[in-house]
């Protein structure tokens, strides 16, 4: 890239070939965002065109009203017309000696049609919810698309979530069917997923389970309500008529952490999500016909939905799906994959970049990564040093780095500079996607001045893929997103600022959410679980900086009675155990502190902000408003 006054621009050669190279696109979109999105929607396959582009009834809004379409038809049938035998999915298994699996668009089409018929056989109808608790195997793509083919609403639950975390989510959506697998690999060992699924469905409405045989590990198989995926598929027809859906019908629900202990079911709809997923992917990753796209994110997260699977398919691209961890069995496995398949677009999280960086550039240099054209970053702020390392050592100073800001709620990327236009600035996500209006507001609700930090908000007409609701919880939808600055302003819960060029830098969250290795976790969910299962009178979890993972949780507990030193150690161990049980290994705490009191205001609110500052070394500020300022001294001692 070309560097000018601290900003980076794409090389002429790259620009010439880029799908979007002229910054006039921003002006055009700004003039009429509705016309802009309408033009993009024209490139999606609709069974019936919409009659109105946008309707706003705050805090609700709709896009492409009365338009009719089917999502799987856009991902598959449409590509079959032009690229039937093009490879869609390249699946790289975790064991290096196992053969990859390739699916052309036609292969995938047939598998999806068959599984759609299987779902029908199991009694699944339009609007029914289907739980998917699968690892990174091709069947997860097939299952998700099959749901969309018949108008069922999928809810994918991250396969490394614990049975308890699975249960909470299933209880909210009340699925009758769960699709899972016998097991999967995690860094060489076999995880018994079926066992977790069996435990997780207790106390839920799940009546049947379809089980994919991935590992062949011995599992408990209950013939009454368990069905093998392969048995079910063997008798299905290759075609299933796609169910024509309304633009505003739900497409999927994905749970994400919220400020309270209970996760929120974020609802995305058919029309708006499709348009946004297609075009954000196409323009931000400059997807062309011969590209090989690889997004490392697990399908259990929104990035795994939109960019590991859906956007490449909507754009008829070839994409890699990797079952394992990028540093297994060797730290440079990710480089080997890029080299093996000639990956052109690589999308990962800053945590992974920091980990790669720690292993050192010599490992990277052992590989030919010259196929790379674009590098992406997502999920957490990327620091300047990691950005530069990614830029120099992985992208050979040639690839634009799209630092993409978005959320489960936004459905697709909404801030990042376009690769053929720029500019790029290390640690800044960049410019809003054309047609989307962001602002940064101060506590009075007024726009912040340049470089002044404030709340990042989205203004009407928002974006077609923005969530339409929190599953069966309109109150929470209103309170979380439309309360702070009124019902016309979407509140992101992120703190950001703009520089003099209008580039946006997102600094972090303003709520109790933490990003651990790019995964969004709620400290409230952990606290809830600890308080429910252990004998503690109080508990607080805060996120503190971590060199590799960005953030990690630390836990403070106040036992309900006085404990001996030995018992305190036991309690610490139980806290770690309970977190693993309640959420999963991703929430593993960096430290657990057993203390006799937590700093509180006079009204009893635990001051997590102060506890966080104890770790960062920041000034603690005025402690006189606390009901128990002496508790801070105890914490300071505990931290030494
Ligand atoms: C954070 C992930 C800085 C942010 C797609 C947001 C980022 C939350 C970036 C959403 C970025 C995401 N720079 N922060 N490029 N991308 N975030 O729902 O705090 O898992 O609100 O969606 O991640 O996390 P979620």
XYZ file of C-alpha atoms and ligand atoms in Angstrom:
665
model
C 0.000 0.000 0.000
C 1.023 3.614 -0.386
C 1.623 5.633 2.777
C 0.761 9.314 2.875
C 0.732 11.350 6.099
C 0.102 8.377 8.370
C -2.661 7.010 6.133
C -2.439 4.024 3.798
C -3.981 3.778 0.331
C -4.294 0.809 -2.039
C -1.625 0.317 -4.699
C -2.584 1.522 -8.199
C -2.582 -2.006 -9.509
C -4.954 -3.219 -6.817
C -7.186 -0.212 -7.246
C -7.496 -0.705 -10.981
C -8.948 -4.170 -10.483
C -11.068 -3.404 -7.410
C -14.856 -3.671 -7.611
C -15.215 -0.277 -5.952
C -12.431 2.203 -6.591
C -14.056 5.591 -6.630
C -14.832 7.445 -3.458
C -17.815 9.051 -5.184
C -19.747 6.001 -3.962
C -19.914 7.640 -0.521
C -21.410 10.824 -1.910
C -23.891 8.942 -4.017
C -25.019 6.796 -1.077
C -25.236 9.795 1.238
C -27.474 11.670 -1.167
C -30.094 8.960 -0.911
C -29.304 5.949 1.271
C -32.625 4.392 0.344
C -31.960 4.597 -3.378
C -28.483 3.257 -2.754
C -29.682 0.169 -0.861
C -32.507 -0.316 -3.306
C -30.011 -0.498 -6.137
C -28.026 -3.156 -4.281
C -31.198 -5.085 -3.469
C -31.849 -5.219 -7.195
C -29.003 -7.686 -7.467
C -30.579 -10.164 -5.072
C -32.995 -12.730 -6.457
C -36.549 -11.870 -5.426
C -39.615 -13.936 -6.231
C -41.562 -10.720 -5.932
C -40.161 -7.216 -5.838
C -40.711 -5.062 -2.729
C -43.346 -2.350 -2.835
C -41.653 0.061 -0.422
C -37.952 0.309 0.502
C -38.087 1.401 4.128
C -40.653 2.024 6.808
C -39.787 3.493 10.161
C -42.061 3.142 13.109
C -39.599 3.830 15.943
C -38.070 1.834 17.466
C -39.085 -0.607 14.774
C -38.273 -0.440 11.082
C -38.653 -2.607 8.001
C -36.803 -2.930 4.712
C -37.969 -4.008 1.269
C -41.561 -4.320 2.373
C -43.671 -7.011 0.742
C -40.661 -8.337 -1.152
C -40.592 -12.154 -1.399
C -37.504 -14.328 -1.606
C -35.790 -17.450 -0.369
C -32.350 -17.246 1.172
C -31.044 -20.675 0.100
C -32.179 -19.967 -3.422
C -29.920 -16.921 -3.418
C -26.995 -18.929 -2.043
C -27.395 -22.004 -4.234
C -29.927 -22.138 -7.076
C -28.753 -18.817 -8.400
C -25.133 -19.919 -8.563
C -26.014 -23.229 -10.128
C -27.316 -21.428 -13.173
C -23.873 -19.973 -13.869
C -21.313 -21.978 -11.900
C -22.723 -25.409 -11.241
C -19.374 -27.142 -10.964
C -17.460 -24.403 -9.240
C -16.133 -25.379 -5.824
C -18.155 -23.703 -3.117
C -16.854 -25.228 0.087
C -13.393 -26.584 0.804
C -13.346 -28.308 4.152
C -10.008 -28.743 5.880
C -10.201 -31.241 8.755
C -8.162 -30.787 11.900
C -5.938 -33.895 11.466
C -3.296 -33.119 8.861
C -3.465 -36.621 7.439
C -7.213 -36.621 6.848
C -8.389 -35.735 3.353
C -10.177 -32.446 2.777
C -13.759 -32.526 1.474
C -14.804 -30.429 -1.501
C -18.361 -29.442 -2.381
C -19.220 -27.819 -5.679
C -22.237 -25.535 -5.775
C -24.214 -28.415 -7.251
C -23.076 -30.823 -4.508
C -24.041 -28.394 -1.829
C -27.345 -27.718 -3.541
C -28.270 -31.403 -3.524
C -27.210 -31.946 0.081
C -29.177 -28.925 1.232
C -32.261 -29.988 -0.690
C -32.059 -33.433 0.819
C -31.660 -32.195 4.328
C -34.506 -29.736 3.773
C -36.679 -32.724 2.868
C -35.394 -34.531 5.946
C -36.421 -31.624 8.136
C -39.877 -31.739 6.596
C -40.067 -35.455 7.297
C -39.319 -34.648 10.916
C -42.294 -32.321 10.936
C -40.427 -29.009 10.753
C -42.443 -26.260 9.137
C -42.080 -22.620 8.213
C -41.421 -20.510 11.310
C -40.334 -23.470 13.484
C -37.106 -23.012 15.390
C -34.275 -25.503 14.910
C -31.288 -25.694 17.249
C -27.890 -26.421 15.686
C -25.092 -27.459 18.027
C -22.406 -28.461 15.556
C -18.693 -27.881 15.155
C -16.962 -26.622 12.003
C -17.938 -29.435 9.660
C -19.725 -29.195 6.285
C -22.963 -30.516 7.805
C -23.372 -27.288 9.731
C -23.534 -25.344 6.451
C -25.995 -27.877 5.030
C -28.198 -27.808 8.121
C -28.335 -24.021 8.273
C -29.135 -23.629 4.589
C -31.729 -26.400 4.726
C -33.555 -24.516 7.469
C -33.613 -21.379 5.347
C -34.899 -23.403 2.375
C -38.089 -24.406 4.174
C -38.465 -21.188 6.159
C -37.431 -22.690 9.496
C -35.477 -20.389 11.786
C -32.087 -21.682 12.866
C -30.398 -20.921 16.117
C -26.771 -22.026 16.099
C -25.220 -22.602 19.490
C -21.414 -22.516 19.697
C -20.233 -26.128 20.012
C -17.739 -25.264 22.749
C -20.506 -23.865 24.926
C -21.216 -25.979 27.984
C -24.438 -28.004 28.353
C -25.714 -25.362 30.740
C -25.135 -22.549 28.218
C -26.854 -24.691 25.568
C -29.823 -25.286 27.834
C -30.381 -21.599 28.615
C -30.495 -20.808 24.900
C -32.754 -23.739 24.011
C -35.130 -22.847 26.801
C -35.517 -19.376 25.380
C -36.230 -20.335 21.765
C -38.015 -23.608 22.672
C -36.755 -25.699 19.750
C -38.206 -29.184 19.354
C -35.308 -30.366 17.220
C -31.571 -30.202 17.832
C -28.913 -31.094 15.270
C -25.630 -32.161 16.759
C -22.681 -34.530 16.228
C -21.103 -37.428 18.054
C -17.943 -35.497 18.728
C -15.280 -33.211 17.393
C -11.594 -32.514 17.651
C -10.122 -29.852 19.809
C -6.364 -29.673 19.518
C -5.965 -33.390 18.991
C -8.380 -34.612 21.625
C -11.929 -35.778 21.076
C -14.734 -33.786 22.645
C -17.865 -35.792 23.333
C -20.402 -33.354 21.933
C -23.323 -35.777 22.088
C -22.888 -36.105 25.838
C -23.040 -32.335 26.197
C -26.099 -32.202 23.962
C -27.863 -34.930 25.996
C -27.212 -33.008 29.164
C -28.096 -29.641 27.650
C -31.538 -30.677 26.399
C -32.720 -31.767 29.846
C -35.487 -29.428 30.901
C -36.005 -28.082 27.366
C -38.644 -28.765 24.716
C -36.244 -30.716 22.456
C -37.931 -33.964 21.429
C -35.584 -35.218 18.711
C -31.916 -35.066 17.889
C -30.260 -35.571 14.526
C -26.685 -36.735 15.067
C -23.877 -36.340 12.547
C -21.249 -39.051 12.719
C -18.034 -37.052 12.619
C -15.717 -38.938 14.935
C -17.157 -42.407 15.368
C -16.516 -42.091 19.102
C -18.704 -44.242 21.282
C -21.790 -42.354 22.325
C -25.095 -43.013 24.016
C -27.572 -43.353 21.202
C -31.205 -43.432 22.154
C -33.044 -45.011 19.234
C -36.359 -43.568 20.398
C -35.474 -39.974 19.702
C -31.978 -39.940 18.155
C -31.558 -40.230 14.392
C -28.305 -40.555 12.527
C -27.842 -37.823 9.932
C -26.704 -40.357 7.302
C -29.725 -42.626 7.859
C -32.069 -39.723 7.493
C -30.326 -38.403 4.377
C -30.097 -41.741 2.584
C -33.790 -41.752 1.723
C -34.328 -38.115 0.721
C -35.084 -36.626 -2.633
C -32.586 -34.273 -4.301
C -35.027 -31.435 -4.693
C -37.076 -29.466 -2.233
C -39.136 -26.520 -3.400
C -37.822 -23.397 -1.669
C -40.370 -21.774 0.596
C -41.058 -18.239 -0.529
C -40.579 -15.927 2.424
C -41.525 -12.377 3.153
C -38.647 -9.921 3.353
C -39.410 -9.334 7.035
C -39.882 -12.996 8.028
C -37.209 -14.135 10.491
C -34.182 -15.858 8.941
C -32.272 -16.833 12.062
C -31.815 -16.163 15.732
C -28.364 -15.932 17.233
C -27.790 -15.557 20.930
C -25.375 -12.990 22.165
C -24.382 -11.777 25.571
C -26.210 -8.896 27.105
C -25.786 -6.829 30.233
C -28.008 -9.089 32.291
C -27.190 -12.724 32.946
C -29.586 -13.956 30.274
C -28.330 -14.000 26.679
C -30.367 -12.205 24.029
C -31.769 -13.908 20.936
C -30.912 -11.458 18.171
C -33.416 -11.770 15.322
C -32.367 -11.263 11.689
C -34.760 -11.225 8.765
C -34.714 -12.599 5.222
C -34.618 -9.546 2.949
C -32.445 -6.971 4.691
C -29.865 -9.437 5.956
C -29.428 -10.975 2.499
C -28.797 -7.634 0.802
C -26.366 -6.461 3.449
C -24.496 -9.759 3.824
C -24.058 -9.993 0.069
C -22.789 -6.491 -0.597
C -20.693 -5.891 2.491
C -18.815 -9.095 1.668
C -18.547 -8.344 -2.028
C -17.164 -4.832 -1.625
C -15.194 -5.094 1.601
C -13.435 -8.290 0.563
C -13.550 -7.378 -3.105
C -14.855 -10.855 -3.903
C -14.060 -11.903 -7.469
C -14.658 -15.090 -9.339
C -11.320 -16.776 -8.730
C -10.941 -15.793 -5.084
C -10.476 -18.244 -2.251
C -12.010 -16.782 0.831
C -11.153 -17.880 4.364
C -12.809 -16.504 7.441
C -11.502 -18.275 10.509
C -14.439 -17.555 12.794
C -16.439 -20.443 14.206
C -20.008 -20.690 12.981
C -21.229 -20.241 16.554
C -20.594 -16.504 16.258
C -22.055 -13.916 13.919
C -18.839 -13.666 11.878
C -19.123 -17.406 11.361
C -22.633 -16.942 9.987
C -22.168 -13.929 7.753
C -18.607 -14.192 6.468
C -17.430 -17.763 7.121
C -20.474 -19.032 5.206
C -23.272 -16.830 3.958
C -21.580 -13.921 2.217
C -19.199 -16.130 0.183
C -22.183 -18.229 -0.920
C -24.345 -15.227 -1.791
C -21.445 -14.054 -3.952
C -20.820 -17.421 -5.571
C -17.300 -17.604 -4.123
C -15.110 -20.542 -3.124
C -14.389 -20.601 0.584
C -12.356 -22.581 3.075
C -13.810 -23.924 6.279
C -11.323 -25.177 8.846
C -12.264 -27.582 11.589
C -9.422 -26.920 13.977
C -7.372 -24.284 15.723
C -4.983 -22.167 13.615
C -1.965 -23.184 15.710
C -2.570 -26.928 15.758
C -0.683 -29.250 15.438
C 1.979 -26.686 14.507
C 1.874 -22.965 15.246
C 1.960 -22.185 11.512
C -0.980 -24.383 10.523
C -2.846 -21.271 9.372
C 0.027 -20.416 6.994
C -0.014 -23.961 5.620
C -3.732 -23.634 4.879
C -3.293 -20.297 3.095
C -0.505 -21.822 1.029
C -2.282 -25.114 0.366
C -5.427 -23.546 -1.089
C -4.008 -20.272 -2.380
C -6.220 -18.248 -0.060
C -6.710 -14.722 -1.400
C -8.752 -13.245 1.444
C -7.979 -13.992 5.055
C -10.246 -12.787 7.852
C -9.399 -13.286 11.508
C -9.443 -11.661 14.943
C -6.726 -9.541 16.576
C -6.257 -12.237 19.246
C -5.128 -14.662 16.550
C -2.871 -12.006 15.011
C -1.239 -11.347 18.399
C -0.741 -15.068 18.858
C 0.835 -15.445 15.389
C 3.045 -12.478 16.147
C 4.241 -14.095 19.354
C 5.335 -17.208 17.484
C 7.463 -14.925 15.337
C 7.694 -13.965 11.675
C 10.249 -16.676 10.881
C 7.411 -19.185 10.844
C 5.477 -17.026 8.398
C 8.519 -16.660 6.165
C 8.684 -20.421 5.724
C 5.519 -20.204 3.632
C 4.539 -18.702 0.328
C 1.651 -16.410 1.201
C 1.807 -14.464 -2.041
C -1.752 -15.461 -2.989
C -3.094 -13.094 -0.319
C -4.801 -9.961 -1.615
C -6.814 -8.688 1.342
C -6.483 -9.147 5.078
C -9.314 -8.618 7.509
C -9.587 -8.106 11.227
C -12.732 -8.371 13.355
C -14.208 -8.616 16.789
C -12.056 -6.385 18.965
C -9.891 -3.310 18.638
C -6.583 -4.016 16.936
C -3.562 -2.202 18.346
C -1.162 -0.378 16.065
C 1.705 -2.794 16.618
C -0.333 -5.872 15.660
C -1.801 -4.032 12.683
C 1.682 -3.209 11.395
C 2.898 -6.735 11.973
C -0.080 -8.169 10.067
C 0.501 -5.639 7.315
C 4.255 -6.273 6.930
C 4.743 -9.912 7.804
C 1.542 -11.479 6.495
C 0.453 -9.078 3.774
C 3.960 -8.174 2.611
C 2.941 -4.477 2.700
C 0.789 -5.158 -0.326
C -2.604 -6.143 1.066
C -5.146 -3.626 2.305
C -6.174 -4.382 5.873
C -9.866 -4.065 6.451
C -10.380 -3.587 10.175
C -14.077 -4.326 10.261
C -16.364 -3.082 13.019
C -19.750 -4.633 13.524
C -21.881 -6.589 15.979
C -24.138 -9.626 16.175
C -26.937 -7.071 16.065
C -25.787 -5.342 12.874
C -25.713 -8.633 10.949
C -22.843 -7.461 8.750
C -19.865 -5.124 8.705
C -20.815 -1.464 9.031
C -17.512 0.331 9.530
C -14.348 -0.219 7.538
C -12.699 1.554 4.644
C -13.212 -0.094 1.260
C -10.079 -1.875 -0.004
C -9.978 -0.147 -3.398
C -10.574 3.293 -1.905
C -9.041 3.544 1.596
C -7.722 5.277 3.535
C -6.525 2.826 6.163
C -5.086 3.871 9.466
C -3.675 1.416 12.003
C -6.086 0.854 14.925
C -8.926 2.728 13.172
C -11.811 0.730 11.710
C -12.181 3.494 9.123
C -15.190 4.921 7.333
C -18.812 3.813 7.673
C -20.023 1.547 4.866
C -21.695 3.684 2.160
C -25.327 4.371 2.956
C -24.884 4.062 6.741
C -24.839 7.067 9.042
C -22.874 6.904 12.274
C -22.242 9.519 14.901
C -20.335 9.797 18.157
C -22.370 11.516 20.877
C -21.426 13.072 24.203
C -23.422 12.680 27.409
C -25.691 15.542 26.349
C -26.566 13.755 23.147
C -24.602 16.237 21.010
C -22.049 15.164 18.379
C -18.540 14.982 19.832
C -15.795 17.124 18.384
C -12.873 15.550 16.512
C -10.876 13.168 18.721
C -13.444 13.441 21.538
C -14.617 10.072 22.818
C -18.321 9.330 23.082
C -21.071 6.812 22.388
C -21.094 5.316 18.917
C -24.610 5.423 17.461
C -26.302 4.640 14.144
C -28.841 7.052 12.688
C -31.820 6.377 10.382
C -32.291 4.664 8.022
C -29.781 2.419 9.868
C -28.899 -0.594 7.705
C -31.041 -3.311 6.135
C -29.383 -6.038 8.230
C -29.743 -4.411 11.641
C -31.614 -6.619 14.122
C -35.390 -6.475 14.117
C -35.840 -7.588 17.680
C -34.742 -9.588 20.686
C -36.494 -12.925 20.537
C -39.803 -12.679 22.408
C -38.519 -9.737 24.409
C -39.545 -6.358 22.973
C -38.869 -4.662 26.297
C -35.255 -5.670 26.206
C -34.951 -4.600 22.561
C -36.186 -1.129 23.445
C -34.171 -0.804 26.604
C -30.846 -2.000 25.181
C -30.783 -0.220 21.845
C -33.309 2.610 21.780
C -33.313 4.059 25.230
C -30.172 6.140 25.648
C -30.705 8.708 22.899
C -34.319 8.103 21.966
C -36.062 5.764 19.596
C -34.495 7.225 16.468
C -30.928 6.441 17.485
C -29.447 2.938 17.663
C -27.123 2.687 20.657
C -24.166 0.387 19.974
C -22.764 0.245 23.556
C -19.356 1.060 22.078
C -17.125 4.028 22.838
C -15.462 5.594 19.812
C -14.025 8.771 18.334
C -13.490 10.233 14.896
C -10.258 11.733 13.593
C -10.076 14.763 11.345
C -10.645 12.610 8.267
C -13.821 11.142 9.709
C -12.175 7.766 10.300
C -13.686 6.008 13.297
C -11.718 4.329 16.030
C -13.679 2.038 18.308
C -12.083 1.946 21.723
C -14.230 -0.611 23.553
C -17.568 -1.294 25.204
C -19.363 0.983 27.612
C -21.273 -1.893 29.235
C -20.335 -5.048 31.147
C -19.577 -7.038 28.038
C -16.036 -8.279 27.532
C -14.267 -9.563 24.445
C -12.156 -12.594 25.221
C -10.192 -13.662 22.171
C -12.777 -11.801 20.102
C -15.639 -13.739 21.724
C -18.348 -11.644 23.262
C -19.058 -12.699 26.819
C -21.192 -11.237 29.504
C -19.710 -10.771 32.950
C -23.322 -10.792 34.178
C -23.879 -14.311 32.826
C -20.795 -15.545 34.692
C -21.783 -13.770 37.912
C -25.264 -15.209 37.735
C -23.975 -18.697 37.400
C -21.420 -18.398 40.211
C -23.988 -16.920 42.603
C -26.515 -19.597 41.733
C -24.214 -22.563 42.208
C -21.741 -21.608 44.946
C -22.030 -20.463 48.533
C -21.074 -16.866 47.959
C -22.845 -13.815 49.226
C -21.496 -11.588 46.469
C -19.613 -11.903 43.278
C -18.278 -9.575 40.586
C -16.557 -10.340 37.296
C -14.572 -7.718 35.423
C -12.574 -7.835 32.209
C -8.915 -6.899 32.448
C -6.385 -6.442 29.626
C -4.555 -9.514 28.392
C -1.564 -9.447 26.081
C -2.900 -12.098 23.693
C -6.631 -12.467 24.269
C -7.327 -8.749 24.472
C -9.315 -9.182 27.643
C -9.809 -11.883 30.237
C -12.262 -12.178 33.099
C -11.167 -11.961 36.717
C -13.553 -12.948 39.460
C -14.052 -11.530 42.948
C -16.134 -13.578 45.370
C -17.251 -12.931 48.901
C -17.935 -16.276 50.623
C -21.134 -16.526 52.651
C -19.183 -17.469 55.772
C -15.642 -17.094 57.031
C -13.312 -19.607 55.423
C -9.950 -21.121 56.269
C -7.125 -20.538 53.767
C -7.529 -24.094 52.513
C -11.275 -23.620 51.982
C -10.590 -20.373 50.151
C -8.362 -22.235 47.714
C -11.129 -24.819 47.239
C -13.609 -22.051 46.541
C -11.319 -20.582 43.886
C -11.123 -23.941 42.161
C -14.897 -24.322 42.306
C -15.347 -20.904 40.720
C -13.184 -21.944 37.764
C -15.063 -25.239 37.497
C -18.433 -23.543 37.614
C -17.522 -21.031 34.929
C -16.424 -23.839 32.653
C -19.664 -25.647 33.406
C -21.859 -22.592 33.036
C -20.357 -21.086 29.897
C -17.488 -23.165 28.573
C -13.690 -23.117 28.481
C -13.582 -19.807 26.583
C -14.601 -17.948 29.733
C -11.708 -19.363 31.787
C -10.836 -16.682 34.380
C -7.352 -15.232 34.606
C -7.600 -15.057 38.392
C -10.085 -15.583 41.201
C -9.916 -13.474 44.370
C -11.672 -14.419 47.592
C -12.327 -11.225 49.585
C -14.562 -10.177 52.453
C -16.310 -7.251 50.766
C -16.721 -5.535 47.385
C -16.725 -1.767 46.840
C -20.307 -0.530 46.677
C -22.218 2.692 46.402
C -24.595 3.583 49.218
C -27.449 2.225 47.151
C -25.679 -1.137 46.996
C -24.378 -1.050 43.409
C -21.092 -2.952 43.070
C -18.474 -0.605 41.615
C -16.917 -2.804 38.947
C -15.373 0.254 37.345
C -13.144 0.777 40.381
C -12.175 -2.882 40.441
C -11.148 -2.657 36.795
C -9.022 0.389 37.450
C -7.079 -1.478 40.121
C -5.645 -3.581 37.314
C -4.950 -0.840 34.808
C -3.205 1.351 37.370
C -5.524 4.253 36.508
C -6.461 6.869 39.137
C -9.303 5.457 41.227
C -11.002 8.843 41.576
C -13.184 9.946 44.449
C -13.908 7.018 46.766
C -15.868 9.051 49.309
C -19.173 8.185 47.656
C -18.610 4.518 48.451
C -20.466 2.919 51.311
C -17.334 0.910 52.202
C -14.139 2.613 50.949
C -12.035 0.290 53.157
C -12.958 -2.601 50.834
C -10.711 -1.040 48.181
C -7.668 -1.416 50.451
C -8.435 -5.094 50.883
C -8.669 -5.547 47.108
C -5.374 -3.726 46.604
C -3.729 -6.112 49.056
C -5.273 -9.137 47.394
C -3.926 -8.060 44.022
C -0.323 -7.735 45.203
C -16.347 -5.222 19.234
C -18.514 -9.311 16.349
C -13.112 -2.648 17.648
C -17.261 -4.064 19.600
C -18.567 -9.040 14.839
C -18.640 -4.585 19.251
C -14.766 -4.243 17.554
C -18.519 -6.039 19.625
C -14.501 -4.468 16.180
C -19.495 -6.927 18.909
C -13.433 -3.716 15.586
C -16.152 -5.737 16.781
N -12.785 -2.820 16.360
N -14.087 -3.350 18.264
N -13.080 -3.883 14.318
N -15.372 -5.403 15.735
N -15.789 -5.067 17.885
O -21.486 -9.196 18.642
O -17.153 -3.836 20.983
O -19.454 -10.700 18.875
O -19.690 -3.956 19.930
O -19.780 -9.190 16.908
O -17.173 -6.379 19.270
O -19.231 -8.269 19.172
P -20.033 -9.424 18.432
